[in-house]
C-alpha positions as a Python dict, from the first residue, in 0.01 Angstrom:
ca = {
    (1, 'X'): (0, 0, 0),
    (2, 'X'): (-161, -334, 88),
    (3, 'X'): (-436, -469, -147),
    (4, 'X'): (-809, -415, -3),
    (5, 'X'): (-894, -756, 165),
    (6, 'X'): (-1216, -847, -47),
    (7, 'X'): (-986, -870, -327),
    (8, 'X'): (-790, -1189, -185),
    (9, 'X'): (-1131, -1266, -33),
    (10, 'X'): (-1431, -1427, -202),
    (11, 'X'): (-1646, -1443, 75),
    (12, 'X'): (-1577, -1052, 166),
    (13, 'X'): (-1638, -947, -203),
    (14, 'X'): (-1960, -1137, -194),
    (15, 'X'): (-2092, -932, 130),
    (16, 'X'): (-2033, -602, -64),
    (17, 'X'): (-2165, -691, -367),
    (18, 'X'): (-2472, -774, -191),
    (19, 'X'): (-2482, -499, 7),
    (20, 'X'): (-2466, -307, -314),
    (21, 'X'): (-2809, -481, -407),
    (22, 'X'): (-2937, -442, -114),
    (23, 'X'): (-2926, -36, -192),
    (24, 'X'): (-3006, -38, -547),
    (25, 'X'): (-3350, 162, -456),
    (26, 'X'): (-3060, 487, -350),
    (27, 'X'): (-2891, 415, -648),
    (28, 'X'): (-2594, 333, -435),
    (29, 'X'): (-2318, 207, -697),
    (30, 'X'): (-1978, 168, -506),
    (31, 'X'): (-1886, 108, -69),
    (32, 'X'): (-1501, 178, 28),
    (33, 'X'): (-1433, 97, 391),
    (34, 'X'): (-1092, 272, 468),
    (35, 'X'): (-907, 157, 800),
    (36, 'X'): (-612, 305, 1017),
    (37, 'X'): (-257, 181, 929),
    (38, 'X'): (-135, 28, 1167),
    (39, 'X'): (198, 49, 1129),
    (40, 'X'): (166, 415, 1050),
    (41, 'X'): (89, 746, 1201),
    (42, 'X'): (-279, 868, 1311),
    (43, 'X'): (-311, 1034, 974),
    (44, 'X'): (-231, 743, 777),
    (45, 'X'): (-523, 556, 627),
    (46, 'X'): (-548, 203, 406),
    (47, 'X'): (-836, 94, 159),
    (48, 'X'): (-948, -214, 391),
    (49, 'X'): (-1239, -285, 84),
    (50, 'X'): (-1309, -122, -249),
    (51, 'X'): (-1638, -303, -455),
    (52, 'X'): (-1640, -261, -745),
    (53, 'X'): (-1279, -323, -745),
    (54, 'X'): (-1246, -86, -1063),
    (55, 'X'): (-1268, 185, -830),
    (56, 'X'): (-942, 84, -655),
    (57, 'X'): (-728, 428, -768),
    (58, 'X'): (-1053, 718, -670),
    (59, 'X'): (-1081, 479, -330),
    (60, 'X'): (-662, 467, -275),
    (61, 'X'): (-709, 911, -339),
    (62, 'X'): (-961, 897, -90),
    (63, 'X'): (-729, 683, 173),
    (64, 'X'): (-490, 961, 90),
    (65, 'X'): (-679, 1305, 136),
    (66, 'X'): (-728, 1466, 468),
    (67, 'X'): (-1089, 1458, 437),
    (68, 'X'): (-1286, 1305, 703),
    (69, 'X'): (-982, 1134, 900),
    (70, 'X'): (-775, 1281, 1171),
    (71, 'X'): (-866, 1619, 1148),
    (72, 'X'): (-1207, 1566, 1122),
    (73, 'X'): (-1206, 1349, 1411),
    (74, 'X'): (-1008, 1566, 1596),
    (75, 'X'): (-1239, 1885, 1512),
    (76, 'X'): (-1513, 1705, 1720),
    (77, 'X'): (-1706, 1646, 1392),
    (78, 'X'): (-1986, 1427, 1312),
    (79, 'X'): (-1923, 1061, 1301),
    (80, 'X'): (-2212, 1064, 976),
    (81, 'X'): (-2169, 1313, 643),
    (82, 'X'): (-2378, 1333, 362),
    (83, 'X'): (-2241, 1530, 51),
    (84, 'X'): (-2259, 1651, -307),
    (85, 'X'): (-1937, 1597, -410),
    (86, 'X'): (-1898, 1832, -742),
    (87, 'X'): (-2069, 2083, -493),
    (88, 'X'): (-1811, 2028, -195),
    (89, 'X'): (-1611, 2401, -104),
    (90, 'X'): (-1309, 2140, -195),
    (91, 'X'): (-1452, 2054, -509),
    (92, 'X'): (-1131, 2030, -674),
    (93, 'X'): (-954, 1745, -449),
    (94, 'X'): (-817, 1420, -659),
    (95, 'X'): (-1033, 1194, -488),
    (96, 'X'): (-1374, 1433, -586),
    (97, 'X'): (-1265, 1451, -923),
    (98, 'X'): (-1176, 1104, -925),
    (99, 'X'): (-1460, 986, -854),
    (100, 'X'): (-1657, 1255, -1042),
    (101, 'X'): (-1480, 1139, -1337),
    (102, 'X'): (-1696, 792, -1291),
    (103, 'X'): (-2040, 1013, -1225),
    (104, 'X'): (-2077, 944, -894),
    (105, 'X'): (-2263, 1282, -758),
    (106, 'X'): (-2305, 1194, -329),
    (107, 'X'): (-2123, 1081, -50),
    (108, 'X'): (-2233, 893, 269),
    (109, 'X'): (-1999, 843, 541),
    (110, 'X'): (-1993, 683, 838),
    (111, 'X'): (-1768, 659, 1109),
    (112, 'X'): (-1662, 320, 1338),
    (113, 'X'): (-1420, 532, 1645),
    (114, 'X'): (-1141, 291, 1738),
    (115, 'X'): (-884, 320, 2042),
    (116, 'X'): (-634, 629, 2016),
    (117, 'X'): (-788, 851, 1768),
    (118, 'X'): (-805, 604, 1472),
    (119, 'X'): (-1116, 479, 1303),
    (120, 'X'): (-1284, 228, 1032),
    (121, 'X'): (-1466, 467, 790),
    (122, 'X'): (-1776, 347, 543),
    (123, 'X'): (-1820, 561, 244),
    (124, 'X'): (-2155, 464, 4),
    (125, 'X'): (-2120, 663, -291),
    (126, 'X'): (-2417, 716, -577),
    (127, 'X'): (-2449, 859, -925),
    (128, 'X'): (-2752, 1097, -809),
    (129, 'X'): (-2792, 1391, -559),
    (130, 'X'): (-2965, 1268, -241),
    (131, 'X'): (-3208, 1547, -132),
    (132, 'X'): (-3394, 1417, 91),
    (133, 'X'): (-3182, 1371, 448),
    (134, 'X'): (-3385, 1052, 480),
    (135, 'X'): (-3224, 866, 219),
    (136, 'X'): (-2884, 951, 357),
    (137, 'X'): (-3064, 842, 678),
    (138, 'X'): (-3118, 500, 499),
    (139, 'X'): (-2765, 453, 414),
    (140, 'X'): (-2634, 494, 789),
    (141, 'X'): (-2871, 287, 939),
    (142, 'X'): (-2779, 13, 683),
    (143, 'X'): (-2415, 37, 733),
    (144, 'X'): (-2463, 34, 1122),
    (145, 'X'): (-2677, -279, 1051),
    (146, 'X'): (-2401, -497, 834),
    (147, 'X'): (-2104, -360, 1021),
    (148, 'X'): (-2066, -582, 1308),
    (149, 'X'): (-2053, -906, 1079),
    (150, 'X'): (-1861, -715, 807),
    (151, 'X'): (-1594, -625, 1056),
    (152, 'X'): (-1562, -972, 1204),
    (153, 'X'): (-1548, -1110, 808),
    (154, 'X'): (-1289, -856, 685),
    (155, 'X'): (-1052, -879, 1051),
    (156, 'X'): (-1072, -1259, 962),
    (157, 'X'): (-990, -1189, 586),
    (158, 'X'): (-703, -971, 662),
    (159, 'X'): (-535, -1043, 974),
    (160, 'X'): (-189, -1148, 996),
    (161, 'X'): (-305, -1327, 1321),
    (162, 'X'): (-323, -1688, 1414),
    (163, 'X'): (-704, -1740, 1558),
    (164, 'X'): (-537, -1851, 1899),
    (165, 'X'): (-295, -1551, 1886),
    (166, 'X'): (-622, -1307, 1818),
    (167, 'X'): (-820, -1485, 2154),
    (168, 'X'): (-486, -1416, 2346),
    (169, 'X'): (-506, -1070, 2298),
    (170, 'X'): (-858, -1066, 2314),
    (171, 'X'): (-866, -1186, 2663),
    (172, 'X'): (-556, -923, 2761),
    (173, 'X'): (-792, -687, 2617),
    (174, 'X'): (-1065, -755, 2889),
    (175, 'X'): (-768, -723, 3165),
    (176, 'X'): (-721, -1137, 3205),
    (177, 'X'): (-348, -1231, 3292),
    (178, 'X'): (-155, -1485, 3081),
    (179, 'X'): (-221, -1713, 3341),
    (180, 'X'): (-600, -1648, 3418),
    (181, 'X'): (-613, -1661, 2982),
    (182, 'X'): (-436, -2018, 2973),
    (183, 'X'): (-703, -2129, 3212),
    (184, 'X'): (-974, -2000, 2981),
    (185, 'X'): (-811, -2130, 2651),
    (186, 'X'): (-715, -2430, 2895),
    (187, 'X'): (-373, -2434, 2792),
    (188, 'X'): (-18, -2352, 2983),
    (189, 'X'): (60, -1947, 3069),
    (190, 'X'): (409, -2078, 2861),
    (191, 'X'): (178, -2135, 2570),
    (192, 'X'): (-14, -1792, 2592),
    (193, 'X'): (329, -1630, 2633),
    (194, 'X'): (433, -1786, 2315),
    (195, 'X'): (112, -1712, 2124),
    (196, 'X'): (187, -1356, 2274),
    (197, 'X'): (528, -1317, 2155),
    (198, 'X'): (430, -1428, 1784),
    (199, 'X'): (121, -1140, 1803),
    (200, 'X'): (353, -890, 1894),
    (201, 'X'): (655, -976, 1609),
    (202, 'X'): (352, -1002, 1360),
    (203, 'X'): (278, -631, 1506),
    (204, 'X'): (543, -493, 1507),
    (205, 'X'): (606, -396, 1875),
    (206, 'X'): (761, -492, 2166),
    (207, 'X'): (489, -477, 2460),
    (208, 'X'): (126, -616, 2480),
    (209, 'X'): (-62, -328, 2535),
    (210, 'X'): (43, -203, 2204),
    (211, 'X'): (15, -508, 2055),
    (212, 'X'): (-382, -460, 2194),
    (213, 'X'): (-403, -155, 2032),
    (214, 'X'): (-312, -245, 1664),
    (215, 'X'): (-508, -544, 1670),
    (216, 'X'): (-808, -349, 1774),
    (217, 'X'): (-662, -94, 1450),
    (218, 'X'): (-715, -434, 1245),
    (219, 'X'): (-1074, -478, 1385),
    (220, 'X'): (-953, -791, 1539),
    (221, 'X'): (-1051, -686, 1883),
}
């Protein structure tokens, strides 16, 4: 399993730890931001960050449960939970005890839906009960706040992608040819072929659209 990117990452680590701060008043001790593999099935899931990084293995336990990834999503279920983890009806699951074991009592997640059933997932976990739903409330609203620049940090961080390879797909993504993209990029279609065929061996696959899809699994897109 691939290393969460804020650890290769200064800038990355520095955005979480701050973000930390920035919830001391919920006691909020520890963020994990898990991500779809993309080079695995819908199920699969990857630690994309872990702060504090001490809490690598109950984050990687996490990555590996069921809870709150395809099923969930598939179940029509909220994209925001809020719960007591020793007080969960699957109280007994690695990651809870896991992260029990560090007294860490509540849960906060929120959901980011990618293409084809796949998602970026924000968990904010604290030593105390919440029990009021407003400071779970809190917690949401902050990670809806930081995502957008924490997304374009961490796909920057982590990508195997060449900037002009990501703005080749980007532009495929909005439906632009490989000629209509050289004209934007102002460069030859040969060239945005090329930049093309690198994306899609760094991918994986063997057609664009796909290659589309895993970069927007990467948060590249």
């Amino acid at each position: 399993m691939p290393s969460p990117v804020n650890f290769d990452s200064i800038t990355l680590d520095s955005m979480l730890a701050d973000w930390i701060s920035a919830l001391r008043e919920y006691a909020v001790e520890a963020v994990v931001v898990l991500g779809p593999d993309p080079f695995g099935q819908r199920q699969d899931r990857v630690v994309a960050a872990v702060h504090p990084p001490r809490l690598r293995e109950p984050a990687s336990a996490l990555a590996e449960s069921q809870d709150f990834g395809a099923p969930w999503r598939e179940s029509d279920a909220p994209l925001v939970a809020w719960q007591h983890i020793a007080n969960s009806d699957a109280g007994g699951d690695r990651w809870r005890l896991l992260w029990l074991a560090h007294g860490f009592q509540s849960v906060v997640r929120v959901e980011f839906p990618l293409p084809s059933g796949r998602a970026f997932e924000c968990f904010m976990f604290s030593p105390r009960q919440f029990h009021d739903r407003a400071e779970a409330a809190a917690l949401v609203w902050s990670a809806l706040n930081i995502w957008p620049l924490f997304k374009r940090t961490m796909a920057a961080a982590g990508s195997p992608l060449s900037p002009r390879e990501s703005e080749c797909l980007a532009l495929a993504f909005e439906g632009l040819t490989a000629r209509q993209t050289g004209e934007r990029l102002r460069c030859t279609e040969r060239t945005v072929n090329y930049h093309m065929a690198n994306a899609m061996a760094k991918l994986r696959v063997d057609n664009k659209m796909s290659a589309i899809q895993r970069a927007c699994w990467l948060g590249v897109i």
